[in-house]
Tab-separated table of N, CA and C in Angstrom:
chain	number	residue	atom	x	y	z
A	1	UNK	N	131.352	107.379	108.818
A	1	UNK	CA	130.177	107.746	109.590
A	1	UNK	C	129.823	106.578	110.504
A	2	UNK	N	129.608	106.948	111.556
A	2	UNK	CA	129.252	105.824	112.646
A	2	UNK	C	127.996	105.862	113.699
A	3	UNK	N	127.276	105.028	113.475
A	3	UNK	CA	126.169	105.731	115.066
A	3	UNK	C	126.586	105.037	116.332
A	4	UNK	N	125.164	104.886	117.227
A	4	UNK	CA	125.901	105.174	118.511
A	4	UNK	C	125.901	103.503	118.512
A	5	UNK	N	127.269	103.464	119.459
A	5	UNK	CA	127.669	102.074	120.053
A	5	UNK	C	126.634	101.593	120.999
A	6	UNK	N	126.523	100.170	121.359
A	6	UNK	CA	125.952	99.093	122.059
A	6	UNK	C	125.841	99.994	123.689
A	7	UNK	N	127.331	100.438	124.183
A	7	UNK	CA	127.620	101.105	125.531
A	7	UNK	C	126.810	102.533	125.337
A	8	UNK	N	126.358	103.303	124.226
A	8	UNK	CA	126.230	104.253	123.994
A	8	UNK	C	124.099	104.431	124.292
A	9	UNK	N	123.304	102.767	124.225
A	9	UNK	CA	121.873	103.620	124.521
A	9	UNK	C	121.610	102.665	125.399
A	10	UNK	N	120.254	103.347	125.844
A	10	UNK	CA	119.494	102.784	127.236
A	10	UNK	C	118.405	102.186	126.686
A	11	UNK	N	117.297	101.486	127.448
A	11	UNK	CA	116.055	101.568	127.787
A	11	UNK	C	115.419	102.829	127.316
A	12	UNK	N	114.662	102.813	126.511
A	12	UNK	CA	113.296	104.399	126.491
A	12	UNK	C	113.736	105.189	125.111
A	13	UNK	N	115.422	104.969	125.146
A	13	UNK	CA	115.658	106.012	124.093
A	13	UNK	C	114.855	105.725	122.354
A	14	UNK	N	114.589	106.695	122.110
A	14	UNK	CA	113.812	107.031	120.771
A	14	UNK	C	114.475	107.678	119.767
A	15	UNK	N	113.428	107.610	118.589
A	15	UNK	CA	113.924	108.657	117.553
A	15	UNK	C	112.737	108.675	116.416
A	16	UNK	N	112.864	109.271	115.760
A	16	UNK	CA	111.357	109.594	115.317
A	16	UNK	C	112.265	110.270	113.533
A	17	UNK	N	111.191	109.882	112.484
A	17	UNK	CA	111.774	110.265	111.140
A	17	UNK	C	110.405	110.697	110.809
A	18	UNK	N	109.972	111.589	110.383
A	18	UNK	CA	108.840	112.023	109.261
A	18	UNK	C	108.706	112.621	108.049
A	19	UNK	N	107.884	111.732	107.352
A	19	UNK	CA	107.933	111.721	105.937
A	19	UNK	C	106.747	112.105	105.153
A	20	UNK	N	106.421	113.125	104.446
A	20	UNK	CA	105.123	113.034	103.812
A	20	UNK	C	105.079	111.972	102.480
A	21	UNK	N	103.826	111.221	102.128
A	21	UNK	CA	103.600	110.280	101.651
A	21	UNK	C	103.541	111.019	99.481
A	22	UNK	N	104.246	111.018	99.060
A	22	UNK	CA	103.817	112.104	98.099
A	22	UNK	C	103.554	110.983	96.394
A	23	UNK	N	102.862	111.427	95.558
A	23	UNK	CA	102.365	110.307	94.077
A	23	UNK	C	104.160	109.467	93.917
A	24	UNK	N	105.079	110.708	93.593
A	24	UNK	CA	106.389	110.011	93.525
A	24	UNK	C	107.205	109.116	94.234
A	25	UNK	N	106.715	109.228	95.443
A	25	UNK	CA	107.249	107.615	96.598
A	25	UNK	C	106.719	107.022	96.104
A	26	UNK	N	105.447	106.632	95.718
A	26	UNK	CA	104.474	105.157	95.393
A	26	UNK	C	105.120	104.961	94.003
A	27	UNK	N	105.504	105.818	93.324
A	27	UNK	CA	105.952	105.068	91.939
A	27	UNK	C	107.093	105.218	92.131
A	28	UNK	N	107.848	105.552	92.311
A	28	UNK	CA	109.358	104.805	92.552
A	28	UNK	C	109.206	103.585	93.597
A	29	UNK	N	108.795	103.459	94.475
A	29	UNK	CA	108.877	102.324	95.510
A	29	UNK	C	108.255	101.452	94.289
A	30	UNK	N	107.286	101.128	93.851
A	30	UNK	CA	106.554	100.737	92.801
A	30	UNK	C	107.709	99.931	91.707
A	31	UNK	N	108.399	100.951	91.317
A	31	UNK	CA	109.185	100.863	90.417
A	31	UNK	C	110.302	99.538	90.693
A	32	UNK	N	111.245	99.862	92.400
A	32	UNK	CA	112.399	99.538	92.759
A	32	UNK	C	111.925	98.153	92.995
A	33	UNK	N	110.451	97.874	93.448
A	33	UNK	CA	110.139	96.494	94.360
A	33	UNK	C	109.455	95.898	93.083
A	34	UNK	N	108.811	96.582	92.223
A	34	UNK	CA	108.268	95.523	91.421
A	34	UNK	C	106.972	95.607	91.734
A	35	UNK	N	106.306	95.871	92.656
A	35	UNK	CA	105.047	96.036	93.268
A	35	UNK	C	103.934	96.787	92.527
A	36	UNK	N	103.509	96.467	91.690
A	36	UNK	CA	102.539	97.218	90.864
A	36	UNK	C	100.939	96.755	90.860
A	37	UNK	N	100.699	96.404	92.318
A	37	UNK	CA	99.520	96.242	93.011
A	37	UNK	C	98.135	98.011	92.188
A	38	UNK	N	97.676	97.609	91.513
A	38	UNK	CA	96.518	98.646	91.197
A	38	UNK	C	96.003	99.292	92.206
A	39	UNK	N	95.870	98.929	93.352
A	39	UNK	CA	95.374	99.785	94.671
A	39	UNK	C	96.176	101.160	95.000
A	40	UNK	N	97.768	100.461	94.554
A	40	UNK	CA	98.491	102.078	94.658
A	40	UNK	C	98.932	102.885	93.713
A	41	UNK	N	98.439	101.980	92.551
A	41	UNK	CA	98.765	102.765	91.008
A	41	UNK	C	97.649	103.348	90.545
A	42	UNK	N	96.739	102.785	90.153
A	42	UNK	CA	95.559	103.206	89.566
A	42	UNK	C	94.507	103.184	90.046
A	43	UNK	N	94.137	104.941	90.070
A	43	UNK	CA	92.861	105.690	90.930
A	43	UNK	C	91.520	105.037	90.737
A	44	UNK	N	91.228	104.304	89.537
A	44	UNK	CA	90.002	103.918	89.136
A	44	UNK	C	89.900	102.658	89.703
A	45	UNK	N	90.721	101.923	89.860
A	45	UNK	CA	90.542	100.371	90.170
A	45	UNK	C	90.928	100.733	92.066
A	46	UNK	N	91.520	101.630	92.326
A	46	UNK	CA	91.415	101.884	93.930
A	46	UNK	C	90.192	102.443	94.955
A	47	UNK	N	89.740	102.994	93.818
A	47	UNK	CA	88.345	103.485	94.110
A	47	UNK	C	86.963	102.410	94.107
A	48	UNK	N	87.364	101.282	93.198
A	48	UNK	CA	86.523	100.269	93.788
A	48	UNK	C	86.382	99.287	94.732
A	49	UNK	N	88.293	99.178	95.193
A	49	UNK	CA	87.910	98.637	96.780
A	49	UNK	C	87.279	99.417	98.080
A	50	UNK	N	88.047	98.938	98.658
A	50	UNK	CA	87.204	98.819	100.409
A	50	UNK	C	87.796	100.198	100.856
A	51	UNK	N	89.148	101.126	100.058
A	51	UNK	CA	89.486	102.358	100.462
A	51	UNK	C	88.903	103.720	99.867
A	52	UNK	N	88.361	102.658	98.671
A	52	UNK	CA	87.549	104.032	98.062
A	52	UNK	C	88.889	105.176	97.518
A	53	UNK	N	89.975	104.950	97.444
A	53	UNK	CA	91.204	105.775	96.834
A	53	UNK	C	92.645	104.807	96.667
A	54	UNK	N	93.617	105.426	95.534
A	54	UNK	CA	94.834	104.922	96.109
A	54	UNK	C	95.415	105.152	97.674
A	55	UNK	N	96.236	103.997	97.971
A	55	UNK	CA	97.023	103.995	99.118
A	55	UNK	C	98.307	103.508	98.940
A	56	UNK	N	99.179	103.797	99.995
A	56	UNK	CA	101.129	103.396	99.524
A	56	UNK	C	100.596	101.954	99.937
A	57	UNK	N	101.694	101.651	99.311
A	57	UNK	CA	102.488	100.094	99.603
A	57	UNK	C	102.636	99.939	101.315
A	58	UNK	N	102.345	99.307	101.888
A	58	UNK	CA	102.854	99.006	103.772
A	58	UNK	C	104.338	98.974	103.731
A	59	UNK	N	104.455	98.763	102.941
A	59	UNK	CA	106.035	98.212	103.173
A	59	UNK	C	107.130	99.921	102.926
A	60	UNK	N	106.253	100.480	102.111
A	60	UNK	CA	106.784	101.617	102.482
A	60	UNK	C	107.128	102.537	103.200
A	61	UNK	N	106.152	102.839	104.171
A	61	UNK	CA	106.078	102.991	105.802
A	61	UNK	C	106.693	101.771	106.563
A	62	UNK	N	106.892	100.491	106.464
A	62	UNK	CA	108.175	99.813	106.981
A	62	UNK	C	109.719	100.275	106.456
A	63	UNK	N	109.740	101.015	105.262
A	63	UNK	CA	110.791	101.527	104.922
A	63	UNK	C	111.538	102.800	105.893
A	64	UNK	N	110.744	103.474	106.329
A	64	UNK	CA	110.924	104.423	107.193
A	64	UNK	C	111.236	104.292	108.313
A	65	UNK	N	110.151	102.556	109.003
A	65	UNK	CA	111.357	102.337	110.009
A	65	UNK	C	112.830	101.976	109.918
A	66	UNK	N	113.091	101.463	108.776
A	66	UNK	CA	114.551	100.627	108.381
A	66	UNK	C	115.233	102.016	108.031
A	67	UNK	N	114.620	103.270	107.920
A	67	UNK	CA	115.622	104.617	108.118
A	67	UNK	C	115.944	105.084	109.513
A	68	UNK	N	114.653	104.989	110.072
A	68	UNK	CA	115.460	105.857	111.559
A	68	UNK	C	116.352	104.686	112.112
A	69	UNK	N	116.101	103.302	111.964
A	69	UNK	CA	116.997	102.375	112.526
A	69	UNK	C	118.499	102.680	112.195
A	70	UNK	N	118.747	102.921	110.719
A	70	UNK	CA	119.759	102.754	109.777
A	70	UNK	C	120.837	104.357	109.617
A	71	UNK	N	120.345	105.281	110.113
A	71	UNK	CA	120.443	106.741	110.174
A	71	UNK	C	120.267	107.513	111.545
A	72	UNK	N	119.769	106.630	112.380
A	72	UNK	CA	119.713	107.467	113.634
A	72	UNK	C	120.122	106.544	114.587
A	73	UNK	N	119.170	105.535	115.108
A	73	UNK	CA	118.418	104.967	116.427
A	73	UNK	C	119.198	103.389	116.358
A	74	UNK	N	119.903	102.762	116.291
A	74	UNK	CA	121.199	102.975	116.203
A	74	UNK	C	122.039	103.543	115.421
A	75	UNK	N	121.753	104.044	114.345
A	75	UNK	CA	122.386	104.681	113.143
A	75	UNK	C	123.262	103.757	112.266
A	76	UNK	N	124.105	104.260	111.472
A	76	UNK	CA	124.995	103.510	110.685
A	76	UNK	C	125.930	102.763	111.568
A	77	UNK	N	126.296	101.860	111.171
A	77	UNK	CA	126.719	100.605	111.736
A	77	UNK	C	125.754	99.406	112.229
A	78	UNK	N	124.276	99.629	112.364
A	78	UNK	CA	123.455	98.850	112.712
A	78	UNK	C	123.163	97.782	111.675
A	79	UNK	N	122.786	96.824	112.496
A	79	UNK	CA	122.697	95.365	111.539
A	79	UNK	C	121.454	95.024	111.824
A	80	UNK	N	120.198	94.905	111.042
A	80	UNK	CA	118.912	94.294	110.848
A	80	UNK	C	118.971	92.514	111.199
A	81	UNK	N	118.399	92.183	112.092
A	81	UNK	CA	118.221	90.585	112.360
A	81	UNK	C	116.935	90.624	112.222
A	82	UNK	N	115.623	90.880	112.401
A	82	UNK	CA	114.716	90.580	112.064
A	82	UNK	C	113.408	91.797	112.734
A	83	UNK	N	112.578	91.670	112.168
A	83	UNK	CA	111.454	92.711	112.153
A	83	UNK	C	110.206	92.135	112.095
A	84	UNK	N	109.138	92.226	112.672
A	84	UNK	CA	107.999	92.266	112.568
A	84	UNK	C	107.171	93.598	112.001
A	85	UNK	N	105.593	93.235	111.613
A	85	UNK	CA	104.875	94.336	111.271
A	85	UNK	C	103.414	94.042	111.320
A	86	UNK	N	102.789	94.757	111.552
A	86	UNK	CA	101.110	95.068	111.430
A	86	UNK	C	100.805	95.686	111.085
A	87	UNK	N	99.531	96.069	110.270
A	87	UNK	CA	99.399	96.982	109.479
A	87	UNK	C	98.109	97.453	109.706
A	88	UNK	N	97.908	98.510	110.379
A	88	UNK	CA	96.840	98.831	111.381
A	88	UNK	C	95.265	99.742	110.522
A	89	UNK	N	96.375	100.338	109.372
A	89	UNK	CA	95.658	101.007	108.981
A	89	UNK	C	96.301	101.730	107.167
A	90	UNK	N	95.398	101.913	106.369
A	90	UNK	CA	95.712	102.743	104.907
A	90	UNK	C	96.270	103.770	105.448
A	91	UNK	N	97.973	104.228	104.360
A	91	UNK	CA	98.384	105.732	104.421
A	91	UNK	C	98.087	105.971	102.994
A	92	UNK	N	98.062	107.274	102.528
A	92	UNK	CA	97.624	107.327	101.605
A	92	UNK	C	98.219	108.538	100.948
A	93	UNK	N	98.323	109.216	99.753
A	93	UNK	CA	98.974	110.114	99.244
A	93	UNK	C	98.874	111.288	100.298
A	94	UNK	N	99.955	112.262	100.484
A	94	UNK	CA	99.585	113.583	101.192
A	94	UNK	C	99.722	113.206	103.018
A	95	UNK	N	99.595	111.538	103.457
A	95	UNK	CA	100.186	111.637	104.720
A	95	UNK	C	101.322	112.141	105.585
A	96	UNK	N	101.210	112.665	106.735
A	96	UNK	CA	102.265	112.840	107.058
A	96	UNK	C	102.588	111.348	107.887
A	97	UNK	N	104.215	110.740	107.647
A	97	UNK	CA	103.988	109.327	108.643
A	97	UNK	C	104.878	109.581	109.191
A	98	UNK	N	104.907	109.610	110.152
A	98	UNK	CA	105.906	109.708	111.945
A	98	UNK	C	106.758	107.960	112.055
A	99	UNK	N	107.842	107.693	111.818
A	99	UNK	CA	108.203	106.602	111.892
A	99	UNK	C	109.442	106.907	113.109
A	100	UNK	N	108.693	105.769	114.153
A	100	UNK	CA	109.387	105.947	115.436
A	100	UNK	C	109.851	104.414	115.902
A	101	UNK	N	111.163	104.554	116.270
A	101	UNK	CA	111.575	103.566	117.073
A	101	UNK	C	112.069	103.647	118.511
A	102	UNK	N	111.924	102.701	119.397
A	102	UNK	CA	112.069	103.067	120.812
A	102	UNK	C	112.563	101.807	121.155
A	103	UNK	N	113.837	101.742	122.107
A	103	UNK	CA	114.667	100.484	122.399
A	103	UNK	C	113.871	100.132	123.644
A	104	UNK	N	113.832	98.998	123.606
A	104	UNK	CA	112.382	98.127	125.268
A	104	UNK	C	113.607	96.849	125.425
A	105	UNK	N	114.706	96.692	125.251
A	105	UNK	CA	115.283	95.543	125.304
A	105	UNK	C	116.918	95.925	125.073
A	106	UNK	N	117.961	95.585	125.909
A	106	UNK	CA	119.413	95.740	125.680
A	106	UNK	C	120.069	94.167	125.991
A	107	UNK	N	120.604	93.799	124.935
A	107	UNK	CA	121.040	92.279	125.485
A	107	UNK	C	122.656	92.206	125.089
A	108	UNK	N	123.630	92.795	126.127
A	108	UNK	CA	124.498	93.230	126.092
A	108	UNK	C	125.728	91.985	125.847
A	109	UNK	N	125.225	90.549	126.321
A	109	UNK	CA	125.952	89.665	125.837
A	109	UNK	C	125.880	89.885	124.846
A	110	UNK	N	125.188	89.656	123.361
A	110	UNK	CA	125.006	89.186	122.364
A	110	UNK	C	125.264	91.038	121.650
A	111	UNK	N	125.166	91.768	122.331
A	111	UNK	CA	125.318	93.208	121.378
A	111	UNK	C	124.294	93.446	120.319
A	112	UNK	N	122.822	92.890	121.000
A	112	UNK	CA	121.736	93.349	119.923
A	112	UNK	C	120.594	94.246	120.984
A	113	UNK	N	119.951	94.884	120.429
A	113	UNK	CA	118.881	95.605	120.950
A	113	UNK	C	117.878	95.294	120.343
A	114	UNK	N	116.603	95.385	121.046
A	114	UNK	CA	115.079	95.050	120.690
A	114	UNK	C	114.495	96.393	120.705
A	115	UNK	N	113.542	96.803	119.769
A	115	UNK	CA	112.839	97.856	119.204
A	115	UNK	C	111.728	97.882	119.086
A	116	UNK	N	110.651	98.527	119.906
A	116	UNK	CA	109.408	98.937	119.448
A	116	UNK	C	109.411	99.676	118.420
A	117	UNK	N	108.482	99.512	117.354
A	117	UNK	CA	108.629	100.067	116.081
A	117	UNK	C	106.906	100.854	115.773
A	118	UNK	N	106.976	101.980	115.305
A	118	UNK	CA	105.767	102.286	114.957
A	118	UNK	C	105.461	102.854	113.749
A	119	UNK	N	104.776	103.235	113.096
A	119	UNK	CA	104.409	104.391	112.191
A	119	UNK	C	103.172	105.219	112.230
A	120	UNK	N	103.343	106.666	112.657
A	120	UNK	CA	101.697	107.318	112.848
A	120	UNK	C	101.426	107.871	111.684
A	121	UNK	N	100.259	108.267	111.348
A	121	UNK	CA	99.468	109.092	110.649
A	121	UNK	C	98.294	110.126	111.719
A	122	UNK	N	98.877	110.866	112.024
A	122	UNK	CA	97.816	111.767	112.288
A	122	UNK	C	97.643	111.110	114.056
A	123	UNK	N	98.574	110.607	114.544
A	123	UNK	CA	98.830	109.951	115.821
A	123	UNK	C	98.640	108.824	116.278
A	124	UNK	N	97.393	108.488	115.005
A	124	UNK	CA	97.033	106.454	115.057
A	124	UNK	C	98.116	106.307	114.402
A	125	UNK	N	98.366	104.661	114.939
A	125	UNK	CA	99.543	104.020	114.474
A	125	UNK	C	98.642	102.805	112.954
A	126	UNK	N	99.604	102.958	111.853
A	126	UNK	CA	99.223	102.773	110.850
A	126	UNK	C	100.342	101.435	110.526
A	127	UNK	N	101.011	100.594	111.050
A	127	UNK	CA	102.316	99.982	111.426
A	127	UNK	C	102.629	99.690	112.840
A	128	UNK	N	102.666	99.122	113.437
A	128	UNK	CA	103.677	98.683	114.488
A	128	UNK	C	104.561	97.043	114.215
A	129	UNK	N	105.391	97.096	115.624
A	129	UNK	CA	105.994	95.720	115.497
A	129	UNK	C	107.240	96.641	115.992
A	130	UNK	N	108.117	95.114	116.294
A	130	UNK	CA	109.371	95.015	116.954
A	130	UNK	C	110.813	94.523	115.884
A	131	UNK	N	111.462	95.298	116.312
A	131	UNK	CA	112.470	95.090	115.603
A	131	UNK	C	114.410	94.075	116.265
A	132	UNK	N	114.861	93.644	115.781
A	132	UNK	CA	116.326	93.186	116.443
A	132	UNK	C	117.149	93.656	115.674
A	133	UNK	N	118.138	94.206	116.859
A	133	UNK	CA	119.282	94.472	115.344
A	133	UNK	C	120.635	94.088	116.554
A	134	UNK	N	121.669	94.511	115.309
A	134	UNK	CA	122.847	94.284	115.921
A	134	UNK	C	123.379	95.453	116.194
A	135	UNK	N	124.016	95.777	117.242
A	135	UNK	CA	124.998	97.196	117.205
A	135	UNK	C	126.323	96.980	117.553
A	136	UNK	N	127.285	97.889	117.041
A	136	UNK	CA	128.562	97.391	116.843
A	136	UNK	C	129.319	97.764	118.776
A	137	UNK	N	129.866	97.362	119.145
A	137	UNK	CA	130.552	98.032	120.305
A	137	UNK	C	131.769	99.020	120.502
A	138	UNK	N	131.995	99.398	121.326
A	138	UNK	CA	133.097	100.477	121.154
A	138	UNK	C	134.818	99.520	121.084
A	139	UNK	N	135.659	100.056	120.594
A	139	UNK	CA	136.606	99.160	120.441
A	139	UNK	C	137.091	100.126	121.494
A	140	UNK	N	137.779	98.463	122.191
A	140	UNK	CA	138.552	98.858	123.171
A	140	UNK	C	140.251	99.219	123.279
């Protein structure tokens, strides 16, 4: 399986993954990372912060960008160099999250692309940041 080559995207091109946020992502993500923060485990102790409910992990909705990167937008063959993130806003059980990436950068010496990165909920962005990766080229 291969995605698209270095010669293969432009400027603008996108791709978009959506995921609803459901109790079983937070406890498996929970599970795999170790992350057993009470804000996204337990309803009683989430309900006394500042959200008034559980919410996912951020990093989980960064997970979604590292799918459309990894599966689409360059797809398989893509190589992660580094990522940024902000975290704009709580997703929370039952979200739907729109995880979109959009190439703003082609640096054809080096065969990496730069990525606007987002994640929506409901069209606010709940995530952004930029991403680098590597993409493989076409053999000649």
């Amino acid at each position: 399986m291969q995605g698209l080559f270095l010669e293969e995207l432009s400027v603008g091109q996108s791709a978009d993954l959506v995921r609803t946020v459901g109790e079983a992502d937070i406890i498996a993500f929970a599970a795999v990372t170790g992350d057993n923060n009470p804000v996204h485990l337990d309803a009683e102790f989430a309900a006394t912060t500042s959200f008034g409910e559980r919410i996912a992990h951020g990093m989980l909705s960064a997970g979604y960008i590292s799918a459309v990167i990894g599966t689409t937008l360059p797809g398989p063959g893509a190589i992660y160099l580094s990522q940024s993130l902000r975290f704009k806003r709580p997703v929370k059980i039952g979200d739907e999250v729109t995880a979109r990436a959009t190439i703003t950068e082609i640096d054809e010496a080096k065969a990496r692309v730069t990525l606007a990165t987002v994640c929506l909920v409901n069209g606010k962005p709940v995530v952004e940041g930029e991403a680098l990766i590597m993409v493989p080229r076409k053999a000649v």
